[in-house]
Amino acid sequence: MLRSRVCVSTCALLFIGVAASCAGVEEPDRAAADSDDAVTQDLAAGDRDGAVFALTTEGFVRGITTDATRQFRGIPYAAPPVGDRRWKPPQRAARWPGVLDTTQFRNHCPQAGGPFGEASDTEDCLFLNVTTPRELAFRLRPVMVWIHGGGLTAGQSDVYDPTPLVDQGDVIVVTINYRLGALGFTAHPSLTAESADAASGNYGLLDQQEALRWVRRNILLFGGDPTRVTIFGESAGGLSVHAHLASPTSHGLFQRAIVQSGAYQLAQPSL
């Protein structure tokens, strides 16, 4: 019985991959796995403990189920922004071997800590979380991407539980981390001179764009509709939504937007 269930799980993942390819979504690289046997062993272990699996363009991920949802926590959507990648636009995450454990939340971006998030000094923080309804559907569900607030200096994705929205709204919710404070929003002439875009200081917003590109590439593989993506955020998250509405480089990454207590500018100009 276990072998048959593993076969069904594997075949379902391969079917989703074929469907994504036919729909024009980038096909995941199954060569990223160590071997078919290694992946099958992980699937078998998951079948015993109630885990769920999905296939992304970077490799397999293993999540958890709750009474109402399937959750994949701490999926890397970009390479760690450390070393030579500090104060640079985000780079796409590397492929991983085997099955990545996404049952636990990962690091959040460096911040002092306070009401919007716990203190952290870990720069390897560009992760997102995907929450879907537990029951599979024979149609693609709309997608909502949450951008947290915190004055662009604090906040983290895992303090917001999307279960009520997912369960009652029958949607897929993605929550994201992005660089904050000095690491996310420092502008300096030397950084501008190094930039191909002749700009600096928007690294946190660029992280958000990279997360939206990940959603565009992968959300179909989780049952989401990449043509029905809504971005929404509160406070600094709402400000970020305003920025993406105005930015030509965010065009095509989402179709709808919700601003909650946002601001269209940080300071009043002098007249």
CSV table of C-alpha atoms in Angstrom, one decimal:
chain,number,residue,atom,x,y,z
A,1,MET,CA,0.0,0.0,0.0
A,2,LEU,CA,2.8,2.4,0.9
A,3,ARG,CA,4.5,1.8,-2.5
A,4,SER,CA,1.3,2.5,-4.4
A,5,ARG,CA,0.7,5.7,-2.5
A,6,VAL,CA,4.3,6.8,-3.2
A,7,CYS,CA,3.7,6.1,-6.9
A,8,VAL,CA,0.6,8.2,-6.9
A,9,SER,CA,2.4,11.1,-5.2
A,10,THR,CA,5.3,10.9,-7.6
A,11,CYS,CA,3.0,10.6,-10.7
A,12,ALA,CA,0.9,13.5,-9.4
A,13,LEU,CA,4.0,15.7,-9.2
A,14,LEU,CA,5.2,14.8,-12.6
A,15,PHE,CA,1.7,15.4,-14.1
A,16,ILE,CA,1.7,18.9,-12.5
A,17,GLY,CA,5.1,19.5,-14.1
A,18,VAL,CA,3.9,18.5,-17.5
A,19,ALA,CA,0.8,20.8,-17.1
A,20,ALA,CA,3.0,23.7,-16.1
A,21,SER,CA,5.2,23.2,-19.1
A,22,CYS,CA,2.2,23.1,-21.4
A,23,ALA,CA,1.0,26.3,-19.8
A,24,GLY,CA,4.2,28.1,-20.5
A,25,VAL,CA,5.7,28.0,-17.0
A,26,GLU,CA,9.4,27.2,-16.7
A,27,GLU,CA,9.8,23.5,-16.3
A,28,PRO,CA,11.5,22.4,-13.0
A,29,ASP,CA,14.9,20.7,-13.4
A,30,ARG,CA,14.5,17.2,-12.0
A,31,ALA,CA,18.2,16.6,-12.4
A,32,ALA,CA,18.6,18.7,-9.3
A,33,ALA,CA,17.7,15.7,-7.3
A,34,ASP,CA,20.5,13.3,-6.2
A,35,SER,CA,18.7,10.4,-7.8
A,36,ASP,CA,15.2,9.1,-8.4
A,37,ASP,CA,15.7,6.6,-5.6
A,38,ALA,CA,16.6,9.4,-3.1
A,39,VAL,CA,13.5,11.4,-4.0
A,40,THR,CA,11.3,8.3,-3.8
A,41,GLN,CA,12.7,7.5,-0.3
A,42,ASP,CA,11.9,11.0,0.9
A,43,LEU,CA,8.4,10.7,-0.6
A,44,ALA,CA,7.9,7.4,1.2
A,45,ALA,CA,9.0,8.9,4.5
A,46,GLY,CA,6.6,11.8,4.0
A,47,ASP,CA,3.8,9.4,3.2
A,48,ARG,CA,4.2,7.9,6.6
A,49,ASP,CA,4.2,11.2,8.6
A,50,GLY,CA,1.5,13.1,6.6
A,51,ALA,CA,3.9,15.4,4.8
A,52,VAL,CA,3.0,17.0,1.5
A,53,PHE,CA,5.2,17.7,-1.5
A,54,ALA,CA,5.5,20.1,-4.3
A,55,LEU,CA,7.8,20.6,-7.3
A,56,THR,CA,9.5,24.0,-7.9
A,57,THR,CA,11.9,25.2,-10.6
A,58,GLU,CA,14.7,24.7,-8.1
A,59,GLY,CA,13.7,21.3,-6.8
A,60,PHE,CA,11.2,19.3,-4.6
A,61,VAL,CA,9.9,20.8,-1.4
A,62,ARG,CA,8.4,18.9,1.6
A,63,GLY,CA,5.7,20.7,3.6
A,64,ILE,CA,3.1,20.0,6.3
A,65,THR,CA,-0.7,19.7,6.5
A,66,THR,CA,-3.0,21.3,9.0
A,67,ASP,CA,-6.7,20.7,9.5
A,68,ALA,CA,-7.4,23.3,6.8
A,69,THR,CA,-4.2,23.9,4.8
A,70,ARG,CA,-1.1,22.7,3.2
A,71,GLN,CA,1.9,24.8,4.2
A,72,PHE,CA,5.4,25.1,2.7
A,73,ARG,CA,7.5,27.2,5.0
A,74,GLY,CA,10.9,28.8,4.3
A,75,ILE,CA,11.3,28.3,0.6
A,76,PRO,CA,14.4,30.3,-0.7
A,77,TYR,CA,13.3,32.6,-3.5
A,78,ALA,CA,16.7,34.2,-4.0
A,79,ALA,CA,20.4,33.5,-3.2
A,80,PRO,CA,21.6,34.6,0.2
A,81,PRO,CA,22.4,38.4,-0.1
A,82,VAL,CA,25.7,38.1,1.7
A,83,GLY,CA,29.3,38.9,0.8
A,84,ASP,CA,29.6,40.2,-2.7
A,85,ARG,CA,25.8,40.1,-3.0
A,86,ARG,CA,25.3,42.5,-0.2
A,87,TRP,CA,23.8,45.8,-1.4
A,88,LYS,CA,23.2,44.3,-4.8
A,89,PRO,CA,19.9,43.3,-6.6
A,90,PRO,CA,18.8,39.8,-5.5
A,91,GLN,CA,19.9,36.8,-7.6
A,92,ARG,CA,17.9,33.7,-8.3
A,93,ALA,CA,18.1,30.9,-5.8
A,94,ALA,CA,20.3,27.9,-6.7
A,95,ARG,CA,18.8,24.5,-7.3
A,96,TRP,CA,19.1,22.0,-4.5
A,97,PRO,CA,19.5,18.2,-4.5
A,98,GLY,CA,16.9,15.8,-3.2
A,99,VAL,CA,13.9,17.2,-1.3
A,100,LEU,CA,14.1,20.4,0.6
A,101,ASP,CA,12.5,20.4,4.1
A,102,THR,CA,10.1,23.3,4.2
A,103,THR,CA,8.2,22.3,7.4
A,104,GLN,CA,9.7,25.1,9.5
A,105,PHE,CA,10.0,28.8,9.2
A,106,ARG,CA,13.4,30.1,8.3
A,107,ASN,CA,15.5,33.2,9.3
A,108,HIS,CA,14.0,36.6,9.0
A,109,CYS,CA,16.0,39.7,7.9
A,110,PRO,CA,18.3,41.6,10.3
A,111,GLN,CA,16.5,44.0,12.6
A,112,ALA,CA,16.7,45.3,16.2
A,113,GLY,CA,13.4,43.6,17.2
A,114,GLY,CA,10.2,45.0,18.6
A,115,PRO,CA,6.5,44.8,18.1
A,116,PHE,CA,6.8,44.0,14.4
A,117,GLY,CA,9.4,41.2,14.6
A,118,GLU,CA,12.0,39.4,16.7
A,119,ALA,CA,15.6,40.6,16.8
A,120,SER,CA,17.8,39.0,14.1
A,121,ASP,CA,21.3,39.4,12.7
A,122,THR,CA,21.1,36.7,10.0
A,123,GLU,CA,21.5,38.1,6.5
A,124,ASP,CA,20.5,34.8,4.8
A,125,CYS,CA,16.8,35.7,5.0
A,126,LEU,CA,15.2,35.7,1.5
A,127,PHE,CA,12.5,33.1,2.1
A,128,LEU,CA,8.8,32.9,1.4
A,129,ASN,CA,6.0,30.7,2.7
A,130,VAL,CA,3.2,29.2,0.6
A,131,THR,CA,-0.2,28.3,2.2
A,132,THR,CA,-2.9,26.5,0.1
A,133,PRO,CA,-6.2,25.0,1.0
A,134,ARG,CA,-5.8,21.4,2.1
A,135,GLU,CA,-8.3,20.1,-0.4
A,136,LEU,CA,-7.1,19.9,-4.0
A,137,ALA,CA,-9.2,21.6,-6.6
A,138,PHE,CA,-9.9,21.0,-10.3
A,139,ARG,CA,-9.3,24.6,-11.1
A,140,LEU,CA,-6.6,27.1,-10.4
A,141,ARG,CA,-7.0,29.3,-7.3
A,142,PRO,CA,-6.3,33.0,-7.1
A,143,VAL,CA,-3.1,34.0,-5.4
A,144,MET,CA,-2.5,36.7,-2.8
A,145,VAL,CA,1.1,37.9,-1.9
A,146,TRP,CA,1.4,39.6,1.5
A,147,ILE,CA,4.1,42.2,2.1
A,148,HIS,CA,4.6,42.9,5.8
A,149,GLY,CA,4.9,46.3,7.4
A,150,GLY,CA,7.3,47.6,10.0
A,151,GLY,CA,8.6,50.9,8.7
A,152,LEU,CA,11.0,49.2,6.3
A,153,THR,CA,13.2,48.5,9.4
A,154,ALA,CA,11.3,45.6,11.0
A,155,GLY,CA,8.8,42.8,10.4
A,156,GLN,CA,8.8,39.2,9.3
A,157,SER,CA,6.6,37.0,7.2
A,158,ASP,CA,5.9,34.2,9.7
A,159,VAL,CA,4.0,36.3,12.3
A,160,TYR,CA,0.9,36.4,10.0
A,161,ASP,CA,-1.2,33.3,9.9
A,162,PRO,CA,-3.0,33.2,6.6
A,163,THR,CA,-5.2,30.2,7.5
A,164,PRO,CA,-8.5,32.1,7.9
A,165,LEU,CA,-8.0,33.9,4.5
A,166,VAL,CA,-7.0,30.6,2.8
A,167,ASP,CA,-9.8,28.6,4.3
A,168,GLN,CA,-12.6,31.1,3.9
A,169,GLY,CA,-11.4,32.8,0.7
A,170,ASP,CA,-10.3,29.6,-1.1
A,171,VAL,CA,-7.1,31.3,-2.2
A,172,ILE,CA,-3.4,30.6,-2.0
A,173,VAL,CA,-1.4,33.0,0.2
A,174,VAL,CA,2.3,33.7,-0.1
A,175,THR,CA,4.1,35.7,2.6
A,176,ILE,CA,7.6,37.0,2.0
A,177,ASN,CA,10.7,38.3,3.8
A,178,TYR,CA,12.7,41.2,2.3
A,179,ARG,CA,15.8,43.1,3.3
A,180,LEU,CA,15.2,45.9,5.8
A,181,GLY,CA,16.9,48.9,7.3
A,182,ALA,CA,20.5,49.7,6.2
A,183,LEU,CA,20.8,46.4,4.3
A,184,GLY,CA,17.6,47.0,2.4
A,185,PHE,CA,17.4,50.7,1.8
A,186,THR,CA,20.9,52.3,1.9
A,187,ALA,CA,21.5,54.7,-0.9
A,188,HIS,CA,25.1,55.9,-1.6
A,189,PRO,CA,26.9,57.4,-4.5
A,190,SER,CA,29.4,54.5,-4.5
A,191,LEU,CA,26.6,51.9,-4.6
A,192,THR,CA,24.9,53.9,-7.4
A,193,ALA,CA,28.2,53.9,-9.4
A,194,GLU,CA,28.4,50.1,-9.1
A,195,SER,CA,24.8,49.6,-10.2
A,196,ALA,CA,23.9,48.6,-13.8
A,197,ASP,CA,20.7,50.7,-13.3
A,198,ALA,CA,22.6,53.7,-11.9
A,199,ALA,CA,20.5,53.6,-8.7
A,200,SER,CA,20.8,52.4,-5.1
A,201,GLY,CA,18.8,52.1,-2.0
A,202,ASN,CA,15.9,49.9,-3.2
A,203,TYR,CA,17.2,46.5,-2.4
A,204,GLY,CA,14.2,45.6,-0.2
A,205,LEU,CA,11.8,46.5,-3.1
A,206,LEU,CA,14.0,44.5,-5.5
A,207,ASP,CA,13.7,41.5,-3.2
A,208,GLN,CA,9.9,41.8,-3.3
A,209,GLN,CA,10.1,41.8,-7.1
A,210,GLU,CA,12.2,38.7,-7.1
A,211,ALA,CA,9.7,37.0,-4.8
A,212,LEU,CA,6.9,37.9,-7.3
A,213,ARG,CA,9.0,36.4,-10.1
A,214,TRP,CA,9.3,33.2,-8.1
A,215,VAL,CA,5.5,33.2,-7.8
A,216,ARG,CA,5.1,33.7,-11.5
A,217,ARG,CA,7.4,30.8,-12.2
A,218,ASN,CA,6.1,28.4,-9.6
A,219,ILE,CA,2.6,29.1,-8.2
A,220,LEU,CA,1.0,27.0,-10.9
A,221,LEU,CA,2.8,24.0,-9.4
A,222,PHE,CA,0.9,24.7,-6.1
A,223,GLY,CA,-2.5,25.0,-7.8
A,224,GLY,CA,-2.4,28.8,-8.1
A,225,ASP,CA,-3.2,30.9,-11.1
A,226,PRO,CA,-0.2,33.1,-12.2
A,227,THR,CA,-2.6,35.4,-14.1
A,228,ARG,CA,-4.6,36.2,-10.9
A,229,VAL,CA,-2.0,37.5,-8.5
A,230,THR,CA,-2.9,40.2,-5.9
A,231,ILE,CA,-0.3,41.9,-3.9
A,232,PHE,CA,-1.3,43.5,-0.6
A,233,GLY,CA,0.4,45.0,2.4
A,234,GLU,CA,-0.1,47.2,5.4
A,235,SER,CA,1.8,50.3,6.5
A,236,ALA,CA,5.3,49.9,4.9
A,237,GLY,CA,3.9,47.0,3.1
A,238,GLY,CA,1.2,49.3,1.7
A,239,LEU,CA,3.9,51.8,0.7
A,240,SER,CA,5.7,48.9,-1.1
A,241,VAL,CA,2.5,48.1,-3.0
A,242,HIS,CA,2.4,51.8,-4.1
A,243,ALA,CA,5.9,51.5,-5.3
A,244,HIS,CA,5.2,48.4,-7.4
A,245,LEU,CA,2.1,50.0,-8.9
A,246,ALA,CA,4.4,52.9,-10.1
A,247,SER,CA,7.4,50.9,-11.2
A,248,PRO,CA,7.6,49.7,-14.8
A,249,THR,CA,9.9,46.9,-13.7
A,250,SER,CA,7.0,45.4,-11.6
A,251,HIS,CA,4.7,45.4,-14.6
A,252,GLY,CA,3.3,41.9,-15.3
A,253,LEU,CA,4.3,40.5,-11.9
A,254,PHE,CA,0.7,41.0,-10.5
A,255,GLN,CA,-2.7,41.9,-11.7
A,256,ARG,CA,-4.4,43.4,-8.6
A,257,ALA,CA,-3.3,45.4,-5.6
A,258,ILE,CA,-4.6,46.2,-2.1
A,259,VAL,CA,-3.1,49.0,-0.1
A,260,GLN,CA,-3.8,49.0,3.7
A,261,SER,CA,-2.7,52.1,5.6
A,262,GLY,CA,0.0,52.8,3.1
A,263,ALA,CA,1.7,56.0,2.0
A,264,TYR,CA,2.6,57.3,-1.5
A,265,GLN,CA,5.6,59.3,-0.2
A,266,LEU,CA,7.8,59.2,2.8
A,267,ALA,CA,8.1,63.0,3.3
A,268,GLN,CA,6.3,66.1,2.1
A,269,PRO,CA,8.2,68.1,-0.4
A,270,SER,CA,9.2,71.7,0.3
A,271,LEU,CA,7.3,74.2,-1.8
